[in-house]
mmCIF file of C-alpha atoms and ligand atoms in Angstrom:
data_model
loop_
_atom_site.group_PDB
_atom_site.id
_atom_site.type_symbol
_atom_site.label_atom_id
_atom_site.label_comp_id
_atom_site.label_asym_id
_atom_site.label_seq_id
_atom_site.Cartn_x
_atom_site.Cartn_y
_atom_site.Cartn_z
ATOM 1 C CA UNK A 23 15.892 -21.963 -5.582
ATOM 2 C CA UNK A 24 19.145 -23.005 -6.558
ATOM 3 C CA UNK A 25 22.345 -21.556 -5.234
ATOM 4 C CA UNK A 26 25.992 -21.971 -7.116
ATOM 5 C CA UNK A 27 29.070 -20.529 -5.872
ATOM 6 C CA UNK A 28 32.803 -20.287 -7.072
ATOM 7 C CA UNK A 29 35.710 -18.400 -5.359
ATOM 8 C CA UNK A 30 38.071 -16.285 -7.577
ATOM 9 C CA UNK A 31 41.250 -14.645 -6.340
ATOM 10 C CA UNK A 32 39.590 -13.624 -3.240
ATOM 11 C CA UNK A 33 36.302 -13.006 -4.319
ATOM 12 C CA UNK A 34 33.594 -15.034 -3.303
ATOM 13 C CA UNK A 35 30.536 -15.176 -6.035
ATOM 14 C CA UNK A 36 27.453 -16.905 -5.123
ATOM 15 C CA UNK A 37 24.488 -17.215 -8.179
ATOM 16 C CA UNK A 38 20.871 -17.307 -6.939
ATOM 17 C CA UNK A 39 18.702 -18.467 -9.595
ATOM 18 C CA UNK A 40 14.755 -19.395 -9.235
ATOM 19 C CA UNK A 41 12.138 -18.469 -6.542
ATOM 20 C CA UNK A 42 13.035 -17.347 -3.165
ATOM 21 C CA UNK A 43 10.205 -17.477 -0.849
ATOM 22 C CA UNK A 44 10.200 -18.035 2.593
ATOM 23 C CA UNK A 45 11.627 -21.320 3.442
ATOM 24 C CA UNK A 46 14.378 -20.626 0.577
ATOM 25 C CA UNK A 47 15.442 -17.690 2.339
ATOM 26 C CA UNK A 48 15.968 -20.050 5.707
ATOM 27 C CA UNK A 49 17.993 -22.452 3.922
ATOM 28 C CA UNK A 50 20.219 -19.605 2.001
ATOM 29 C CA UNK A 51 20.456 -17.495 5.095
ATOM 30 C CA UNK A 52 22.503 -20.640 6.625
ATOM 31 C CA UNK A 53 24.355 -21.877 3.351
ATOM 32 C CA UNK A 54 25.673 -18.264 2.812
ATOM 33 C CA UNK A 55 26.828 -17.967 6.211
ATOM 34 C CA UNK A 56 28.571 -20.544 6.774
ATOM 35 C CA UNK A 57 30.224 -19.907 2.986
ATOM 36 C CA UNK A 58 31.356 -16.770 4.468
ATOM 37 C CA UNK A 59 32.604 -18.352 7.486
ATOM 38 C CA UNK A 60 34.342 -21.292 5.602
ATOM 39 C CA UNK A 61 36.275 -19.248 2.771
ATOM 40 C CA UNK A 62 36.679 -15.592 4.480
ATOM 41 C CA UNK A 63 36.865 -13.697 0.991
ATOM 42 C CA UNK A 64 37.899 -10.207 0.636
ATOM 43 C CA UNK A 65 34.779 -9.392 -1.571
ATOM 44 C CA UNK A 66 31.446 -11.214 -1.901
ATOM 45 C CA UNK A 67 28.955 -10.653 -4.964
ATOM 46 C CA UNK A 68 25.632 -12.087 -4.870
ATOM 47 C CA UNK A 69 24.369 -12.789 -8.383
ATOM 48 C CA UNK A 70 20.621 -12.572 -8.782
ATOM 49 C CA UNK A 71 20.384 -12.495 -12.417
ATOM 50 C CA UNK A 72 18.610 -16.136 -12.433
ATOM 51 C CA UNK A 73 16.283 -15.061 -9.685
ATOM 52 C CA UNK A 74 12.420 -15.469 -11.161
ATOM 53 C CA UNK A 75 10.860 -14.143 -8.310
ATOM 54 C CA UNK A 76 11.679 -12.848 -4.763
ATOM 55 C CA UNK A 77 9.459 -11.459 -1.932
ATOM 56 C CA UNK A 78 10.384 -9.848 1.865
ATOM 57 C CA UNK A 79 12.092 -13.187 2.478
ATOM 58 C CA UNK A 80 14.790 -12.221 0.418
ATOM 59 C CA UNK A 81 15.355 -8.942 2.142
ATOM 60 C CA UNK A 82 16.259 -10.652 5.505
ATOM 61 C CA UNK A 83 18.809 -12.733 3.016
ATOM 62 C CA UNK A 84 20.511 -9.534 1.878
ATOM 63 C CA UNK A 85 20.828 -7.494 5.175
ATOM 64 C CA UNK A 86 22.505 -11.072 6.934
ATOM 65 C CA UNK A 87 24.895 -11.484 4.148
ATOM 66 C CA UNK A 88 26.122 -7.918 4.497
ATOM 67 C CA UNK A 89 26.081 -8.225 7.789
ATOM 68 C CA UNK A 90 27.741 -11.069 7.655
ATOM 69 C CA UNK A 91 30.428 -9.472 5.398
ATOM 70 C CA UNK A 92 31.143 -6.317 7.156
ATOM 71 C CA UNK A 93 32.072 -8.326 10.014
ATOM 72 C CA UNK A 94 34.701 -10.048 8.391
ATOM 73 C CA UNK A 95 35.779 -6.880 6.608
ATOM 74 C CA UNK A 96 34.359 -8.072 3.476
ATOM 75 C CA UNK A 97 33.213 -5.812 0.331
ATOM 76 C CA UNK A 98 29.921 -6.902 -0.260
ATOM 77 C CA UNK A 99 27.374 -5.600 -2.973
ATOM 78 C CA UNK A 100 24.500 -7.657 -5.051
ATOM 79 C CA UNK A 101 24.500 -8.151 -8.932
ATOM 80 C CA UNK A 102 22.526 -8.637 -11.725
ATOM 81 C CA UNK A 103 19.239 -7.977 -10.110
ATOM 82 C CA UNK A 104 16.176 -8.708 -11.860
ATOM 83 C CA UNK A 105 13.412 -5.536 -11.851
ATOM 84 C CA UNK A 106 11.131 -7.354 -9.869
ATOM 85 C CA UNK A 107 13.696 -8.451 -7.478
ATOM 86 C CA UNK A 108 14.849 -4.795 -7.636
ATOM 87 C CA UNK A 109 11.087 -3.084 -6.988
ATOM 88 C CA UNK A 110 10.987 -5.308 -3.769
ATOM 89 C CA UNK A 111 14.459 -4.369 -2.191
ATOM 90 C CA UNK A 112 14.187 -0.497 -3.122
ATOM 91 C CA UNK A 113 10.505 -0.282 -2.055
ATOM 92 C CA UNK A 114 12.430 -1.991 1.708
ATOM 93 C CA UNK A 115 14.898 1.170 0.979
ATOM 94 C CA UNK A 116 17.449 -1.280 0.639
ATOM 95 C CA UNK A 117 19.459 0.372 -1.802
ATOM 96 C CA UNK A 118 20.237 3.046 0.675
ATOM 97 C CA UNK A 119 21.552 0.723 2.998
ATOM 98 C CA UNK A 120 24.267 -2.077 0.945
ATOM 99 C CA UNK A 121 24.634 -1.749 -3.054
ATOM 100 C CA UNK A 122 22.640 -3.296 -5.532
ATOM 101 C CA UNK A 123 22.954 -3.445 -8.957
ATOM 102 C CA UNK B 21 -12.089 2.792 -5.290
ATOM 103 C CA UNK B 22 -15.179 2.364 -7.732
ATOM 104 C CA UNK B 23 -15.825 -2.167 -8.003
ATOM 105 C CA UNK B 24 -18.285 -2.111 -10.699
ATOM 106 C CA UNK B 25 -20.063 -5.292 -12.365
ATOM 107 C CA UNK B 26 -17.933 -8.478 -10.909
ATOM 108 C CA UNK B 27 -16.528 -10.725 -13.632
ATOM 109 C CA UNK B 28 -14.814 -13.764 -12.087
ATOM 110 C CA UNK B 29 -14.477 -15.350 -8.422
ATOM 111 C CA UNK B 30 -12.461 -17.760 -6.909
ATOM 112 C CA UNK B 31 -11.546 -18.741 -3.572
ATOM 113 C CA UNK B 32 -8.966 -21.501 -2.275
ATOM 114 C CA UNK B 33 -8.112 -23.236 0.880
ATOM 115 C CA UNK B 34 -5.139 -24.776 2.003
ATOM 116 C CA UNK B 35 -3.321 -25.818 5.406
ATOM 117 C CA UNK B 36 -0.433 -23.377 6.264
ATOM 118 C CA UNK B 37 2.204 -25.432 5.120
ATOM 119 C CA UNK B 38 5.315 -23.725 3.769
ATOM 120 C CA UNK B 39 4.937 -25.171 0.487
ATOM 121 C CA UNK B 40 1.543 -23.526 -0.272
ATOM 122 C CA UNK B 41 3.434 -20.088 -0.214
ATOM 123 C CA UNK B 42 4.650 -20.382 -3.640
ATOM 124 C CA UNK B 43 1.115 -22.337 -4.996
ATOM 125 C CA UNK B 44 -0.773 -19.608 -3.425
ATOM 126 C CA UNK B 45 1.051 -16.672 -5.129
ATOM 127 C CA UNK B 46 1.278 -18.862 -8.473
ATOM 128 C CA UNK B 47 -2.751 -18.923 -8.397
ATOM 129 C CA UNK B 48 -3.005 -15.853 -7.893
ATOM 130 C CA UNK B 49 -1.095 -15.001 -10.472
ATOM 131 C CA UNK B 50 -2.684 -17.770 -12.623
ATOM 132 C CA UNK B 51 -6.211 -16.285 -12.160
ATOM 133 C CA UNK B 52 -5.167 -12.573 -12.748
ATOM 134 C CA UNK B 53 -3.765 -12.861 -15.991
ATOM 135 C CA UNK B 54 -6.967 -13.713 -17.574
ATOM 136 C CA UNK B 55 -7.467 -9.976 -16.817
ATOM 137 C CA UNK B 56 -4.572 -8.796 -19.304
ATOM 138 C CA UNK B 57 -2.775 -6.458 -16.961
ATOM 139 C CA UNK B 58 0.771 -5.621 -17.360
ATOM 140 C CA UNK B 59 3.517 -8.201 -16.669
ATOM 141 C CA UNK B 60 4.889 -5.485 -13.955
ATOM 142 C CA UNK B 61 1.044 -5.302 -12.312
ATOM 143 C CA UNK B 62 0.893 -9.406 -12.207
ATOM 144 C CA UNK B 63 4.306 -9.479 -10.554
ATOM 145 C CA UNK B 64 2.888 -7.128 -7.843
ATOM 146 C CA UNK B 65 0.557 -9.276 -7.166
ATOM 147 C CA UNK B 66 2.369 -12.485 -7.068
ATOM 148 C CA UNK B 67 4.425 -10.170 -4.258
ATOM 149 C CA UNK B 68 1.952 -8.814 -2.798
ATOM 150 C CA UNK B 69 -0.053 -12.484 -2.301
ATOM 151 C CA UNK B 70 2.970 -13.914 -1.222
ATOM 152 C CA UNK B 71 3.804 -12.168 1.657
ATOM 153 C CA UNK B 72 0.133 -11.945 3.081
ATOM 154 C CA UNK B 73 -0.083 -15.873 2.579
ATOM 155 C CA UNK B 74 3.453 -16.287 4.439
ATOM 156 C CA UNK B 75 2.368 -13.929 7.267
ATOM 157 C CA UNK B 76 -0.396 -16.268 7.704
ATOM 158 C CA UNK B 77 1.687 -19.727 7.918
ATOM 159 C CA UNK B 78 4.807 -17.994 9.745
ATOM 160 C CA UNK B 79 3.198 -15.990 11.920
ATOM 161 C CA UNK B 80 -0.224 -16.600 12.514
ATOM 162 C CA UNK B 81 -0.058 -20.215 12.358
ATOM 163 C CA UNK B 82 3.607 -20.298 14.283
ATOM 164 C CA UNK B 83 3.149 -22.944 16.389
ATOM 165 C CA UNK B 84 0.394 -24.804 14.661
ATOM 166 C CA UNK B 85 -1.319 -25.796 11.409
ATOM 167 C CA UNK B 86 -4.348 -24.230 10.311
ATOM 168 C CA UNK B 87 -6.456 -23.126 7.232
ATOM 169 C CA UNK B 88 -5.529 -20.530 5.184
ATOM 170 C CA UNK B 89 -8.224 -18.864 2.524
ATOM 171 C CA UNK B 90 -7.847 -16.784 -0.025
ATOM 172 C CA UNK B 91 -10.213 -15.473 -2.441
ATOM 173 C CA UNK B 92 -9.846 -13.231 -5.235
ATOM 174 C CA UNK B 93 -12.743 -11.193 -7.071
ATOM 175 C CA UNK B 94 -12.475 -9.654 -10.703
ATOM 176 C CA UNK B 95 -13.982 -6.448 -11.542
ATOM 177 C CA UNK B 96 -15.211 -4.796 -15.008
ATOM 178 C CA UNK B 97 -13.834 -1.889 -13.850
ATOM 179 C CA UNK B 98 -10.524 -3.717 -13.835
ATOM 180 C CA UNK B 99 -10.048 -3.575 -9.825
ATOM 181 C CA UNK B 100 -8.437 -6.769 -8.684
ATOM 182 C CA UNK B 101 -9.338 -7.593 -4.597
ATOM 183 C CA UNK B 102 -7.625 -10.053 -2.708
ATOM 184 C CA UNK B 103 -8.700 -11.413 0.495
ATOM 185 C CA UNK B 104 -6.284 -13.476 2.829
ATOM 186 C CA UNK B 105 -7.610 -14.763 5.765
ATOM 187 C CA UNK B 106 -6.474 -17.112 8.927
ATOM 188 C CA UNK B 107 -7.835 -18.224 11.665
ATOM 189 C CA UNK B 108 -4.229 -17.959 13.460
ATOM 190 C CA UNK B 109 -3.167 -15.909 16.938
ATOM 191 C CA UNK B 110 -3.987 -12.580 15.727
ATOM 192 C CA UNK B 111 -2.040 -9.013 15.921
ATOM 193 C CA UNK B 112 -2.180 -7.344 19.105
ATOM 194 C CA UNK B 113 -1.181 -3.895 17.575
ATOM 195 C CA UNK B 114 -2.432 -3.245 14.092
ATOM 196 C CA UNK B 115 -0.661 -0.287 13.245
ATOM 197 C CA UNK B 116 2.468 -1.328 15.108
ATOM 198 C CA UNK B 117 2.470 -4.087 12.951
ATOM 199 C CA UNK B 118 2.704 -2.665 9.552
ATOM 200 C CA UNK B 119 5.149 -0.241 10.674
ATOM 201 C CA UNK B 120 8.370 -0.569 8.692
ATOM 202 C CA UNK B 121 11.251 -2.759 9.928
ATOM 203 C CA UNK B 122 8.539 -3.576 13.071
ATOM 204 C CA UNK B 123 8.685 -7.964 13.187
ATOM 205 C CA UNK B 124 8.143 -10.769 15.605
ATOM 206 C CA UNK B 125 10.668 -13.224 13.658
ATOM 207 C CA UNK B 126 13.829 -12.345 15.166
ATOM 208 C CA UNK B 127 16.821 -12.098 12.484
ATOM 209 C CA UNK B 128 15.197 -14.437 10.131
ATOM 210 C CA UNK B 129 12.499 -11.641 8.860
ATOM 211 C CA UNK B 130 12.545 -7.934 8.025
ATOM 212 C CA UNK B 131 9.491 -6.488 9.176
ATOM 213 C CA UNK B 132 9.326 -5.471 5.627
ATOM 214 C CA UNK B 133 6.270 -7.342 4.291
ATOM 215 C CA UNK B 134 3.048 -4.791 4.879
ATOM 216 C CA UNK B 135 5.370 -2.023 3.452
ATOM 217 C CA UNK B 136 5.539 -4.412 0.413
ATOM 218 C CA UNK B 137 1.950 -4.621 0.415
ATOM 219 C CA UNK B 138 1.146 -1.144 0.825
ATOM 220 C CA UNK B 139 3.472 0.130 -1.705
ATOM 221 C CA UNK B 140 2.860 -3.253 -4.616
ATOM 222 C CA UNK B 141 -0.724 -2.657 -4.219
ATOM 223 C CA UNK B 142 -3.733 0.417 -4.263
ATOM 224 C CA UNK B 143 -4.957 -0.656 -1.257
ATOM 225 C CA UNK B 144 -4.533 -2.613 1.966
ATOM 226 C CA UNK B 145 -6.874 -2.968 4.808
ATOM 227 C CA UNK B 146 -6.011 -5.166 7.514
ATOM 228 C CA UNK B 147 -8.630 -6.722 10.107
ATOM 229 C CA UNK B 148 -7.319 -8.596 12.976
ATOM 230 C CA UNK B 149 -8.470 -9.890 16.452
ATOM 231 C CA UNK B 150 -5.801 -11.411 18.565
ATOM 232 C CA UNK B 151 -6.691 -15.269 19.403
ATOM 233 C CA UNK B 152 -9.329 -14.583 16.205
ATOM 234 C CA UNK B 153 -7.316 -14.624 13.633
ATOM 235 C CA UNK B 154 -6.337 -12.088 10.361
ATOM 236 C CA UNK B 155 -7.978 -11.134 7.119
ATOM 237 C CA UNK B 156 -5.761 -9.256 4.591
ATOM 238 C CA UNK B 157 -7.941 -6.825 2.389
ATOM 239 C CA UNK B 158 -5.895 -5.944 -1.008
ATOM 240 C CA UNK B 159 -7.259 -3.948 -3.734
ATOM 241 C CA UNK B 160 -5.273 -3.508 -7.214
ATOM 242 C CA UNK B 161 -6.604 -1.392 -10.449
ATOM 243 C CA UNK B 162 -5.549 -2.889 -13.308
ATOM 244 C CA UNK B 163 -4.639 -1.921 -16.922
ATOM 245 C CA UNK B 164 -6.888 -4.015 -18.990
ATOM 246 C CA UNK B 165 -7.692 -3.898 -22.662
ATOM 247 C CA UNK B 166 -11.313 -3.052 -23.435
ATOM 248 C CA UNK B 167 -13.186 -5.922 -24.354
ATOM 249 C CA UNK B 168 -14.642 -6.354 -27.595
HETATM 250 N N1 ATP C 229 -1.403 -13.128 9.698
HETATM 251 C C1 ATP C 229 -0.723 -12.705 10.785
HETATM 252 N N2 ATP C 229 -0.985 -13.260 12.000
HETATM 253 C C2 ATP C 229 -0.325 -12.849 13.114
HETATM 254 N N3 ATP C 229 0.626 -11.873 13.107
HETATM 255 C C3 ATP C 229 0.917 -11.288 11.932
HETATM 256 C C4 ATP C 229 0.265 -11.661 10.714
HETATM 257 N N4 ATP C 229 0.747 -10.884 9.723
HETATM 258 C C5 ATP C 229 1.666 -10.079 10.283
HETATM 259 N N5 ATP C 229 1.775 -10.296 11.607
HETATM 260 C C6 ATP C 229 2.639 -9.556 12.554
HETATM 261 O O1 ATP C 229 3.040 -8.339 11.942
HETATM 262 C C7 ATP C 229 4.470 -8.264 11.886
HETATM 263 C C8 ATP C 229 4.895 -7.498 10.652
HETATM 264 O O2 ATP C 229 4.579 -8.234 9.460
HETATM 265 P P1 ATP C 229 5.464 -7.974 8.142
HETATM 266 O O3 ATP C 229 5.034 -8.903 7.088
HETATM 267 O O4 ATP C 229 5.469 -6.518 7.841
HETATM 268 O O5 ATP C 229 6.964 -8.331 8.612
HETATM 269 P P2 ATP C 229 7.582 -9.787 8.932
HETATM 270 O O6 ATP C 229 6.687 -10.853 8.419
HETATM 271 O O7 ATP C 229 7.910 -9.813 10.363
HETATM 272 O O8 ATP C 229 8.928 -9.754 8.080
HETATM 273 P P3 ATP C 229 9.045 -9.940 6.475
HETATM 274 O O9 ATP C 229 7.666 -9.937 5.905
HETATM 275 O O10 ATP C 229 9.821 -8.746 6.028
HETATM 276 O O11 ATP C 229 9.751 -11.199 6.274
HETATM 277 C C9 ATP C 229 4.961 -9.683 11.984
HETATM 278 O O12 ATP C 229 6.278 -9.793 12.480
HETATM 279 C C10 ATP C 229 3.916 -10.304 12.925
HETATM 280 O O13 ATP C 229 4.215 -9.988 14.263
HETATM 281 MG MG1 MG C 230 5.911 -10.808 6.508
#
């Protein structure tokens, strides 16, 4: 897993690219928080279109970032995301609950 | 779910570290596509294995390190079964447990992973006996080309 980030006129994009298992999703959960925390944006896009694999880890990862983000009055929403990435958070009925594109 | 004649067998053992979670599901994966099912059929599988083999190191190995197996049989029919099995603390409430949203791991987990299963996969029977341990039963049909 490998996790890039750049910060644009307010809007915080972070690129997850690779496999994100279990102990992936531990380290992310932290790293994106305290990104959140560090740079307050007004809108946060996480950017899965290099993800190669994800499994219920990555759910947990999605739910705390928007969590995250709708306590700071951040716009949050998820990008790019692969179909297999995709089956996994729709089949959590994710989609119902942050958006994901 | 009809089994038929069984073409291939393997079964592997590892300790329930972390890092096995991805070599597990890789396997799996590995061993399947000699089958020729669908890209989309080998990715639910790689899922699926992946969050029976991290239930097994996160939660039924929490607080120590143990054996993990996992064996997966090949049918003619083209039926896929997958069995995951630790000797770990057990599940106290079976159905509880694959209730969605229903988890032991605080913020850090979804309670997501047996509605994964369930919904990746044609089957899923799980066996468990708390202080005994957990086997994972998952069954797959796949679409295979008819061999020559
Ligand atoms: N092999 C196991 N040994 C002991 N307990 C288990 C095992 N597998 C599952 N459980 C119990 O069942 C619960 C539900 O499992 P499930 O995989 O659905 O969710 P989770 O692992 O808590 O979260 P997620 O998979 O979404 O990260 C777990 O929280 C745990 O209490
Ligand atoms: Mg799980």
């Amino acid at each position: 897993m490998q996790l890039q980030y750049e910060l644009r006129e307010g809007r915080l994009t972070a690129h997850v690219s690779g496999e994100l298992g279990h102990p992936e999703a531990i380290e992310l959960m932290a790293r994106l928080s305290r990104m959140i925390e560090d740079h307050l944006p007004g809108e946060m896009e996480l950017e899965l279109s290099g993800l190669e694999f994800m499994d219920s880890s990555g759910i947990a990862v999605v739910l705390q970032a928007a969590r995250k983000c709708a306590a700071c009055g951040c716009r949050f929403w998820v990008e790019g995301t692969p179909a297999q990435a995709k089956k996994v958070l729709t089949a959590a009925g994710i989609h119902r609950l942050t958006h994901i594109r | 779910m009809k089994k038929g004649e069984k073409r291939n067998e393997m079964t592997m053992r590892f300790l329930s570290r972390s890092a096995n979670e991805a070599f597990a599901r890789t396997a799996a994966a590995a061993f399947i596509a000699q089958m020729d099912p669908t890209v989309e059929q080998i990715y639910d599988i790689k899922t699926a294995v992946s969050e029976a083999v991290t239930n097994a190191i996160v939660h039924g190995y929490r607080d120590t390190l143990g054996v993990v197996t996992m064996t997966v049989r090949l049918f003619e029919t083209g039926l896929a079964e997958i069995v995951i099995r630790d000797k770990g603390c057990g599940i106290e409430d079976v159905h509880k447990a694959r209730e969605p949203m229903f988890t032991t791991g605080g913020a850090e987990r979804s309670g997501m992973g047996f509605t994964i299963m369930e919904s990746f996969m044609d089957g899923l029977t799980v066996r468990s006996r708390p202080g005994k341990g957990t086997t994972v039963i998952m069954r797959k049909l796949l679409d295979v080309k008819q061999q020559a």
